[in-house]
């Protein structure tokens, strides 16, 4: 009789262990967090400088993936008030491990020097680049010279003024 009770006890423990395993596995699928009207700042790990801020109406976090609705991303320059560019789209998927946001809907990029509209995108937050897949419309405005080119032009203009005054 002792062996029979031992076998039953062992079988009961095994069944309890299996049911706990399946219950915890099922619970992992249900452990997503939903945020409303969120703001997610991201900082450079080496310099602690603010790199970009992700805003939105809703974010559903599932592991390293975040499903975003009414998404807006501000790429930050030297300080918080220096916004280099803004990306907006109705929805996107943000992979926190690669820092890439992807979307299939319309997307808009705005900066001081250009406006870009299109459909479907991949935005790499580390590189601060965006690839727009189709129906791309670009509007360039202002002077598109780099800071180095602007500085060189200022120096050349100053030299020309000195030559003209002699």
Backbone as a chain_set.jsonl record, in Angstrom:
{"seq": "XXXXXXXXXXXXXXXXXXXXXXXXXXXXXXXXXXXXXXXXXXXXXXXXXXXXXXXXXXXXXXXXXXXXXXXXXXXXXXXXXXXXXXXXXXXXXXXXXXXXXXXXXXXXXXXXXXXXXXXXXXXXXXXXXXXXXXXXXXXXXXXXXXXXXXXXXXXXXXXXXXXXXX", "coords": {"N": [[0.815, -1.193, 0.0], [2.047, 1.224, 0.672], [3.777, 1.754, -1.449], [1.978, 2.24, -3.488], [0.635, 4.567, -2.581], [2.818, 6.317, -2.605], [3.366, 6.431, -5.352], [1.037, 7.632, -6.266], [1.213, 10.105, -4.94], [3.549, 11.119, -6.111], [2.698, 11.303, -8.775], [0.662, 13.207, -8.476], [2.169, 15.456, -7.666], [3.689, 15.817, -9.981], [1.662, 16.42, -11.871], [0.702, 18.809, -10.746], [2.98, 20.408, -11.011], [3.233, 20.499, -13.817], [0.824, 21.789, -14.49], [1.229, 24.269, -13.241], [3.384, 25.193, -14.76], [2.218, 25.453, -17.352], [0.249, 27.324, -16.739], [1.779, 29.568, -15.98], [3.108, 30.028, -18.394], [0.97, 30.696, -20.054], [0.151, 33.0, -18.773], [2.232, 34.753, -19.338], [1.71, 35.633, -21.923], [-0.367, 37.335, -21.487], [0.674, 39.493, -20.193], [0.918, 42.308, -20.946], [1.46, 45.788, -20.994], [-0.504, 48.68, -21.048], [-0.27, 51.996, -21.945], [-1.548, 55.292, -21.776], [-1.634, 58.412, -23.461], [1.264, 58.979, -23.449], [4.774, 59.66, -22.767], [7.971, 59.079, -23.753], [11.135, 59.458, -23.01], [14.428, 59.042, -24.363], [17.768, 58.389, -23.571], [21.279, 58.899, -24.281], [23.446, 56.309, -23.534], [26.143, 56.567, -22.92], [26.805, 59.331, -22.737], [24.691, 60.429, -21.386], [23.028, 62.278, -22.574], [19.979, 63.667, -23.773], [18.414, 62.075, -26.435], [16.132, 61.541, -28.048], [12.54, 61.883, -27.983], [9.677, 60.001, -27.559], [6.301, 60.309, -28.205], [2.775, 59.697, -27.692], [-0.678, 58.608, -28.154], [-1.4, 56.098, -27.274], [0.264, 53.239, -25.976], [1.218, 49.919, -26.219], [2.924, 47.642, -24.474], [4.77, 44.83, -25.167], [6.915, 42.714, -24.184], [10.016, 43.43, -25.641], [8.932, 44.858, -27.643], [6.939, 47.614, -28.588], [3.754, 48.608, -29.302], [2.49, 51.353, -30.927], [0.23, 54.131, -30.961], [-0.968, 56.978, -32.738], [1.565, 58.349, -33.043], [4.437, 60.313, -32.25], [7.676, 61.507, -32.772], [10.34, 63.281, -31.474], [13.445, 64.324, -32.503], [16.222, 65.178, -30.76], [18.464, 67.931, -30.569], [21.245, 69.771, -29.545], [20.203, 70.617, -27.101], [17.148, 70.384, -25.129], [15.394, 72.23, -26.229], [16.228, 72.4, -28.826], [15.11, 71.02, -31.453], [15.747, 68.75, -33.868], [14.303, 67.363, -35.766], [10.994, 66.112, -36.505], [8.903, 63.308, -36.396], [5.808, 62.046, -37.419], [3.023, 59.81, -37.259], [0.117, 57.682, -37.743], [0.286, 55.105, -36.518], [2.717, 52.795, -35.183], [5.452, 50.436, -34.72], [7.655, 49.929, -32.163], [10.818, 48.752, -31.569], [12.522, 48.138, -28.798], [15.02, 46.998, -28.401], [16.526, 47.283, -30.764], [16.094, 49.921, -31.28], [14.476, 50.853, -33.338], [11.768, 52.137, -35.169], [8.962, 51.042, -36.895], [6.538, 51.278, -39.509], [3.486, 51.021, -41.402], [1.729, 52.859, -42.299], [0.753, 56.228, -43.364], [3.329, 58.702, -43.138], [5.006, 61.499, -41.7], [7.654, 63.752, -41.873], [9.209, 66.453, -40.35], [11.328, 69.266, -40.414], [13.596, 72.061, -39.912], [14.722, 72.485, -42.403], [13.425, 70.88, -44.284], [10.427, 69.18, -45.468], [8.97, 66.015, -45.421], [6.874, 63.603, -46.779], [5.125, 60.48, -46.881], [4.472, 56.93, -47.367], [4.656, 54.173, -45.267], [7.483, 53.247, -43.335], [10.802, 53.151, -41.864], [12.342, 54.012, -39.03], [15.33, 54.75, -37.662], [16.374, 55.181, -34.552], [18.837, 55.369, -33.252], [20.665, 56.191, -35.238], [19.352, 58.388, -36.075], [17.858, 58.504, -38.483], [15.545, 58.203, -41.207], [13.773, 56.012, -43.285], [11.651, 56.247, -45.871], [9.215, 54.418, -47.468], [7.417, 54.491, -49.76], [5.511, 56.545, -52.123], [6.717, 59.095, -51.792], [7.134, 62.476, -50.955], [9.001, 65.358, -51.121], [9.833, 68.447, -49.733], [12.039, 70.967, -49.976], [13.548, 73.621, -48.176], [14.901, 76.847, -47.465], [18.39, 77.381, -46.614], [20.557, 74.789, -47.292], [23.099, 74.245, -46.449], [25.806, 72.773, -44.581], [26.965, 73.258, -41.162], [29.744, 73.59, -41.229], [30.145, 74.342, -43.901], [28.746, 76.758, -43.909], [30.315, 78.242, -42.125], [32.738, 78.322, -43.561], [31.893, 79.837, -45.771], [31.317, 82.271, -44.503], [33.907, 83.015, -43.685], [35.155, 83.267, -46.192], [33.651, 85.354, -47.28], [34.333, 87.39, -45.498], [37.089, 87.617, -46.099], [36.903, 88.464, -48.761], [35.724, 90.979, -48.412], [37.774, 92.328, -47.099], [39.731, 92.38, -49.131], [38.376, 93.933, -51.041], [38.231, 96.379, -49.749], [40.821, 97.304, -49.797]], "CA": [[0.0, 0.0, 0.0], [2.932, 2.378, 0.74], [4.28, 2.068, -2.783], [0.868, 2.781, -4.252], [0.459, 5.949, -2.124], [3.979, 7.072, -3.085], [3.193, 6.658, -6.782], [-0.039, 8.618, -6.422], [1.757, 11.397, -4.509], [4.493, 11.549, -7.146], [1.899, 11.675, -9.931], [-0.013, 14.466, -8.125], [3.175, 16.518, -7.722], [4.03, 16.011, -11.387], [0.543, 17.122, -12.499], [0.697, 20.185, -10.226], [4.106, 21.106, -11.641], [2.906, 20.745, -15.224], [-0.228, 22.803, -14.575], [1.847, 25.556, -12.912], [4.196, 25.596, -15.915], [1.339, 25.934, -18.409], [-0.414, 28.536, -16.268], [2.722, 30.689, -16.066], [3.351, 30.286, -19.817], [-0.2, 31.4, -20.562], [0.117, 34.32, -18.15], [3.213, 35.612, -19.993], [1.084, 36.242, -23.085], [-1.313, 38.343, -21.024], [1.349, 40.516, -19.4], [1.278, 43.514, -21.681], [1.084, 47.014, -20.294], [-1.032, 49.7, -21.946], [-0.141, 53.366, -21.45], [-2.3, 56.271, -22.548], [-1.013, 59.741, -23.479], [2.574, 58.72, -22.865], [5.977, 60.38, -23.192], [9.085, 58.176, -23.48], [12.437, 60.035, -23.382], [15.547, 58.102, -24.476], [19.046, 59.058, -23.337], [22.508, 58.235, -24.698], [23.971, 55.594, -22.366], [27.505, 56.993, -22.611], [26.889, 60.756, -22.391], [23.467, 60.795, -20.661], [22.325, 63.342, -23.284], [18.676, 63.313, -24.329], [18.534, 61.87, -27.879], [14.829, 61.677, -28.674], [11.372, 61.668, -27.128], [8.553, 59.385, -28.267], [5.005, 60.649, -27.631], [1.671, 59.029, -28.36], [-1.953, 58.469, -27.451], [-1.468, 54.785, -26.625], [1.393, 52.324, -26.178], [1.037, 48.598, -25.629], [4.25, 47.055, -24.311], [4.792, 43.373, -25.163], [8.345, 42.393, -24.211], [10.817, 44.556, -26.136], [8.141, 45.508, -28.691], [5.89, 48.527, -28.132], [2.822, 49.013, -30.352], [2.206, 52.761, -30.659], [-0.847, 54.776, -31.713], [-0.788, 58.435, -32.852], [2.966, 58.438, -32.662], [5.243, 61.49, -32.584], [9.047, 61.389, -32.284], [11.175, 64.474, -31.595], [14.887, 64.074, -32.425], [16.751, 66.313, -30.012], [19.81, 68.394, -30.913], [22.166, 70.047, -28.44], [19.432, 70.69, -25.855], [15.734, 70.011, -25.276], [14.714, 73.21, -27.076], [16.766, 72.261, -30.179], [14.518, 69.831, -32.066], [16.294, 68.622, -35.22], [13.275, 66.858, -36.66], [9.83, 65.48, -35.882], [8.232, 62.282, -37.195], [4.457, 61.733, -36.945], [2.326, 58.756, -38.0], [-1.0, 57.157, -36.956], [0.699, 54.0, -35.652], [4.018, 52.212, -35.481], [5.945, 49.403, -33.81], [8.978, 50.318, -31.679], [11.624, 47.669, -31.009], [13.433, 48.784, -27.845], [16.367, 46.423, -28.474], [17.228, 47.85, -31.921], [15.761, 51.352, -31.33], [13.905, 51.124, -34.661], [10.311, 52.219, -35.257], [8.492, 50.697, -38.236], [5.122, 51.486, -39.711], [2.974, 50.811, -42.757], [0.799, 53.943, -42.602], [1.354, 57.489, -43.802], [4.314, 59.236, -42.204], [5.4, 62.877, -41.988], [8.877, 64.215, -41.213], [9.322, 67.907, -40.418], [12.516, 69.887, -39.825], [13.755, 73.434, -40.384], [15.169, 72.544, -43.792], [12.627, 70.082, -45.226], [9.234, 68.413, -45.12], [8.912, 64.771, -46.184], [5.66, 62.823, -46.549], [5.122, 59.228, -47.617], [3.74, 55.802, -46.8], [5.552, 53.115, -44.807], [8.758, 53.822, -42.917], [11.69, 52.555, -40.874], [13.062, 55.118, -38.398], [16.401, 54.272, -36.785], [16.559, 56.219, -33.549], [20.268, 55.511, -32.945], [21.298, 56.965, -36.31], [18.447, 59.494, -36.363], [17.544, 58.475, -39.909], [14.247, 57.623, -41.529], [13.607, 55.519, -44.652], [10.237, 56.239, -46.237], [9.189, 53.364, -48.485], [6.709, 54.771, -51.017], [4.738, 57.783, -52.272], [7.514, 60.101, -51.089], [7.096, 63.86, -51.42], [9.988, 66.118, -50.357], [9.859, 69.887, -49.94], [13.242, 71.549, -49.382], [13.42, 75.063, -48.004], [16.02, 77.469, -46.764], [19.755, 77.065, -47.005], [20.841, 73.42, -46.876], [24.525, 74.066, -46.162], [26.176, 72.298, -43.246], [27.583, 74.292, -40.332], [31.104, 73.803, -41.74], [30.04, 75.114, -45.142], [28.349, 78.12, -43.543], [31.491, 78.883, -41.533], [33.657, 78.582, -44.67], [31.336, 80.937, -46.548], [31.523, 83.494, -43.717], [35.334, 83.359, -43.767], [35.427, 83.717, -47.553], [33.027, 86.667, -47.411], [35.169, 88.33, -44.74], [38.318, 87.824, -46.886], [36.544, 89.262, -49.935], [35.495, 92.352, -47.956], [39.09, 92.911, -46.815], [40.349, 92.632, -50.437], [37.659, 95.028, -51.687], [38.5, 97.639, -49.051], [42.207, 97.73, -50.066]], "C": [[0.86, 1.258, 0.0], [3.455, 2.772, -0.626], [3.195, 2.717, -3.632], [0.62, 4.237, -3.876], [1.607, 6.832, -2.608], [3.861, 7.397, -4.565], [2.125, 7.714, -7.037], [0.466, 10.007, -6.04], [2.706, 11.967, -5.561], [3.742, 12.032, -8.386], [1.183, 13.007, -9.691], [0.962, 15.639, -8.203], [3.554, 16.841, -9.166], [2.932, 16.79, -12.107], [0.461, 18.573, -12.034], [1.805, 21.007, -10.876], [3.823, 21.456, -13.088], [1.845, 21.833, -15.344], [0.311, 24.184, -14.216], [2.669, 26.081, -14.084], [3.31, 26.168, -17.017], [0.617, 27.209, -17.999], [0.522, 29.734, -16.378], [3.036, 31.025, -17.517], [2.186, 31.053, -20.43], [-0.258, 32.814, -20.011], [1.105, 35.264, -18.813], [2.618, 36.304, -21.207], [0.168, 37.39, -22.679], [-0.634, 39.497, -20.296], [1.822, 41.67, -20.27], [0.731, 44.713, -20.922], [0.605, 48.018, -21.326], [-0.921, 51.051, -21.259], [-0.953, 54.286, -22.349], [-1.642, 57.639, -22.37], [0.362, 59.693, -22.819], [3.659, 59.607, -23.466], [7.157, 59.516, -22.775], [10.4, 58.82, -23.923], [13.51, 58.953, -23.419], [16.851, 58.885, -24.406], [20.2, 58.23, -23.883], [23.133, 57.6, -23.468], [25.358, 56.068, -21.963], [27.564, 58.428, -22.107], [25.725, 61.235, -21.528], [22.735, 61.976, -21.298], [20.995, 62.811, -23.802], [18.807, 63.217, -25.845], [17.21, 62.072, -28.606], [13.745, 61.419, -27.64], [10.267, 61.097, -28.007], [7.279, 59.734, -27.497], [3.934, 59.823, -28.332], [0.419, 58.998, -27.517], [-2.043, 57.145, -26.714], [-0.236, 53.965, -26.972], [1.078, 51.015, -25.48], [2.388, 47.898, -25.654], [4.126, 45.541, -24.215], [6.256, 42.956, -25.302], [9.15, 43.603, -24.637], [10.086, 45.337, -27.223], [7.081, 46.394, -28.049], [5.053, 48.913, -29.347], [2.313, 50.406, -30.005], [1.062, 53.261, -31.532], [-0.678, 56.287, -31.609], [0.586, 58.83, -32.341], [3.599, 59.749, -33.117], [6.621, 61.278, -31.974], [9.753, 62.71, -32.526], [12.624, 64.056, -31.459], [15.524, 65.33, -31.871], [18.169, 66.636, -30.467], [20.647, 68.588, -29.662], [21.458, 70.169, -27.093], [17.961, 70.415, -26.16], [14.99, 70.968, -26.206], [15.166, 73.147, -28.534], [16.253, 70.953, -30.783], [14.968, 69.784, -33.523], [15.252, 68.146, -36.216], [12.171, 66.175, -35.884], [9.197, 64.51, -36.872], [6.855, 62.05, -36.587], [3.832, 60.684, -37.857], [1.18, 58.226, -37.133], [-0.62, 55.991, -36.044], [2.042, 53.451, -36.112], [4.374, 51.164, -34.446], [7.383, 49.755, -33.461], [9.655, 49.113, -31.043], [12.671, 48.308, -30.103], [14.846, 48.232, -27.923], [17.167, 47.012, -29.633], [17.038, 49.355, -32.041], [15.231, 51.755, -32.708], [12.382, 51.122, -34.562], [9.933, 51.938, -36.702], [6.998, 50.955, -38.315], [4.746, 51.307, -41.163], [2.086, 51.965, -43.209], [1.535, 55.173, -43.128], [2.283, 58.013, -42.708], [4.708, 60.635, -42.67], [6.658, 63.198, -41.19], [8.962, 65.718, -41.42], [10.618, 68.345, -39.754], [12.602, 71.31, -40.363], [14.051, 73.496, -41.877], [14.303, 71.76, -44.774], [11.379, 69.5, -44.586], [9.248, 67.171, -45.998], [7.637, 64.031, -45.781], [5.759, 61.542, -47.361], [4.307, 58.171, -46.909], [4.728, 54.69, -46.483], [6.92, 53.68, -44.463], [9.503, 52.901, -41.965], [12.501, 53.717, -40.307], [14.053, 54.546, -37.394], [16.736, 55.385, -35.802], [18.031, 56.43, -33.194], [20.951, 56.42, -33.961], [20.54, 58.245, -36.634], [18.24, 59.628, -37.876], [16.167, 57.853, -40.103], [14.246, 57.222, -43.002], [12.111, 55.46, -44.911], [10.108, 55.4, -47.498], [8.513, 53.747, -49.797], [5.954, 56.091, -50.941], [5.419, 58.953, -51.557], [7.38, 61.457, -51.767], [8.029, 64.65, -50.512], [9.876, 67.585, -50.734], [11.076, 70.422, -49.197], [13.035, 73.046, -49.256], [14.645, 75.595, -47.283], [17.354, 77.041, -47.334], [20.123, 75.703, -46.449], [22.318, 73.175, -46.59], [24.735, 73.545, -44.746], [26.793, 73.444, -42.461], [28.995, 74.613, -40.811], [31.102, 74.63, -43.013], [29.646, 76.555, -44.859], [29.531, 78.892, -42.977], [32.509, 79.236, -42.614], [33.19, 79.748, -45.523], [31.522, 82.264, -45.818], [32.974, 83.952, -43.805], [35.68, 83.903, -45.148], [34.848, 85.108, -47.778], [33.849, 87.719, -46.684], [36.459, 88.632, -45.496], [38.035, 88.703, -48.098], [36.322, 90.722, -49.557], [36.813, 93.053, -47.68], [39.79, 93.257, -48.132], [39.711, 93.834, -51.117], [37.983, 96.374, -51.044], [39.912, 98.153, -49.315], [42.303, 98.417, -51.354]], "O": [[0.472, 2.263, -0.596], [3.57, 3.956, -0.942], [3.467, 3.637, -4.404], [0.415, 5.069, -4.761], [1.381, 7.982, -2.983], [4.208, 8.497, -4.994], [2.277, 8.576, -7.903], [0.181, 10.982, -6.736], [2.665, 13.16, -5.862], [4.104, 13.048, -8.979], [1.104, 13.841, -10.594], [0.626, 16.694, -8.741], [3.718, 18.007, -9.524], [3.224, 17.714, -12.867], [0.182, 19.468, -12.833], [1.594, 22.161, -11.249], [4.126, 22.559, -13.543], [1.95, 22.706, -16.205], [-0.099, 25.176, -14.819], [2.652, 27.279, -14.37], [3.599, 27.234, -17.559], [0.396, 28.087, -18.833], [0.106, 30.804, -16.822], [3.214, 32.198, -17.845], [2.395, 31.96, -21.236], [-0.675, 33.735, -20.714], [0.855, 36.469, -18.857], [2.976, 37.444, -21.501], [-0.045, 38.318, -23.459], [-1.322, 40.402, -19.822], [3.016, 41.967, -20.312], [-0.325, 44.646, -20.292], [1.238, 48.189, -22.367], [-1.407, 51.238, -20.143], [-1.029, 54.067, -23.558], [-1.161, 57.982, -21.29], [0.585, 60.292, -21.767], [3.482, 60.214, -24.522], [7.338, 59.243, -21.589], [10.749, 58.738, -25.101], [13.499, 58.043, -22.59], [17.023, 59.9, -25.08], [20.114, 57.003, -23.943], [23.333, 58.277, -22.46], [25.72, 55.984, -20.789], [28.288, 58.721, -21.155], [25.773, 62.343, -20.993], [21.91, 62.613, -20.643], [20.893, 61.656, -24.217], [19.261, 64.167, -26.483], [17.17, 62.704, -29.661], [13.982, 60.832, -26.585], [9.959, 61.642, -29.067], [7.184, 59.489, -26.295], [4.153, 59.31, -29.43], [0.44, 59.315, -26.328], [-2.676, 57.056, -25.662], [0.247, 53.988, -28.104], [0.717, 50.994, -24.304], [2.927, 47.6, -26.72], [3.473, 45.018, -23.312], [6.773, 42.859, -26.414], [8.997, 44.684, -24.069], [10.576, 46.372, -27.674], [6.412, 45.994, -27.097], [5.573, 49.477, -30.31], [1.769, 50.622, -28.922], [0.935, 52.871, -32.692], [-0.305, 56.818, -30.563], [0.731, 59.542, -31.348], [3.337, 60.233, -34.218], [6.736, 60.915, -30.803], [9.769, 63.211, -33.65], [13.015, 63.497, -30.434], [15.386, 66.414, -32.438], [18.974, 65.738, -30.718], [20.75, 67.693, -28.824], [22.045, 69.861, -26.056], [17.583, 70.235, -27.318], [14.057, 70.559, -26.897], [14.549, 73.777, -29.393], [16.886, 69.907, -30.642], [14.621, 70.658, -34.317], [15.318, 68.495, -37.395], [12.371, 65.717, -34.759], [8.982, 64.845, -38.037], [6.737, 61.875, -35.374], [4.074, 60.666, -39.064], [1.256, 58.308, -35.907], [-1.131, 55.884, -34.93], [2.445, 53.617, -37.263], [3.695, 51.016, -33.43], [8.234, 49.868, -34.344], [9.134, 48.525, -30.096], [13.604, 48.949, -30.587], [15.792, 48.925, -27.547], [18.373, 47.221, -29.498], [17.74, 50.006, -32.816], [15.5, 52.856, -33.186], [11.784, 50.232, -33.957], [10.504, 52.518, -37.626], [6.283, 50.863, -37.317], [5.589, 51.428, -42.052], [1.727, 52.041, -44.384], [2.752, 55.166, -43.312], [2.054, 57.796, -41.518], [4.741, 60.922, -43.867], [6.722, 62.949, -39.986], [8.804, 66.203, -42.541], [10.97, 67.866, -38.676], [11.774, 71.719, -41.177], [13.671, 74.458, -42.544], [14.43, 71.951, -45.983], [11.277, 69.347, -43.369], [9.512, 67.265, -47.196], [7.357, 63.856, -44.595], [6.404, 61.517, -48.409], [3.552, 58.46, -45.98], [5.54, 54.31, -47.327], [7.462, 54.498, -45.207], [8.927, 52.004, -41.349], [13.271, 54.342, -41.036], [13.663, 53.934, -36.4], [17.313, 56.406, -36.177], [18.433, 57.548, -32.871], [21.72, 57.308, -33.594], [21.031, 59.089, -37.383], [18.418, 60.697, -38.46], [15.692, 57.08, -39.271], [14.665, 57.996, -43.863], [11.388, 54.715, -44.25], [10.806, 55.64, -48.483], [8.997, 53.36, -50.86], [5.777, 56.675, -49.871], [4.782, 59.701, -50.816], [7.497, 61.575, -52.987], [7.883, 64.627, -49.29], [9.828, 67.927, -51.915], [11.155, 70.351, -47.971], [12.422, 73.671, -50.121], [15.333, 74.86, -46.575], [17.431, 76.421, -48.395], [20.01, 75.483, -45.243], [22.747, 72.025, -46.498], [23.956, 73.832, -43.837], [27.11, 74.488, -43.031], [29.404, 75.774, -40.802], [31.943, 75.51, -43.195], [30.157, 77.475, -45.498], [29.73, 80.061, -43.309], [33.083, 80.324, -42.592], [34.004, 80.564, -45.956], [31.849, 83.273, -46.442], [33.242, 85.141, -43.979], [36.412, 84.885, -45.266], [35.491, 85.952, -48.403], [34.041, 88.821, -47.198], [36.887, 89.785, -45.536], [38.829, 89.584, -48.429], [36.699, 91.615, -50.316], [36.966, 94.236, -47.987], [40.386, 94.328, -48.239], [40.408, 94.661, -51.703], [38.005, 97.397, -51.728], [40.182, 99.331, -49.079], [43.389, 98.845, -51.745]]}, "num_chains": 1, "name": "protein.A"}
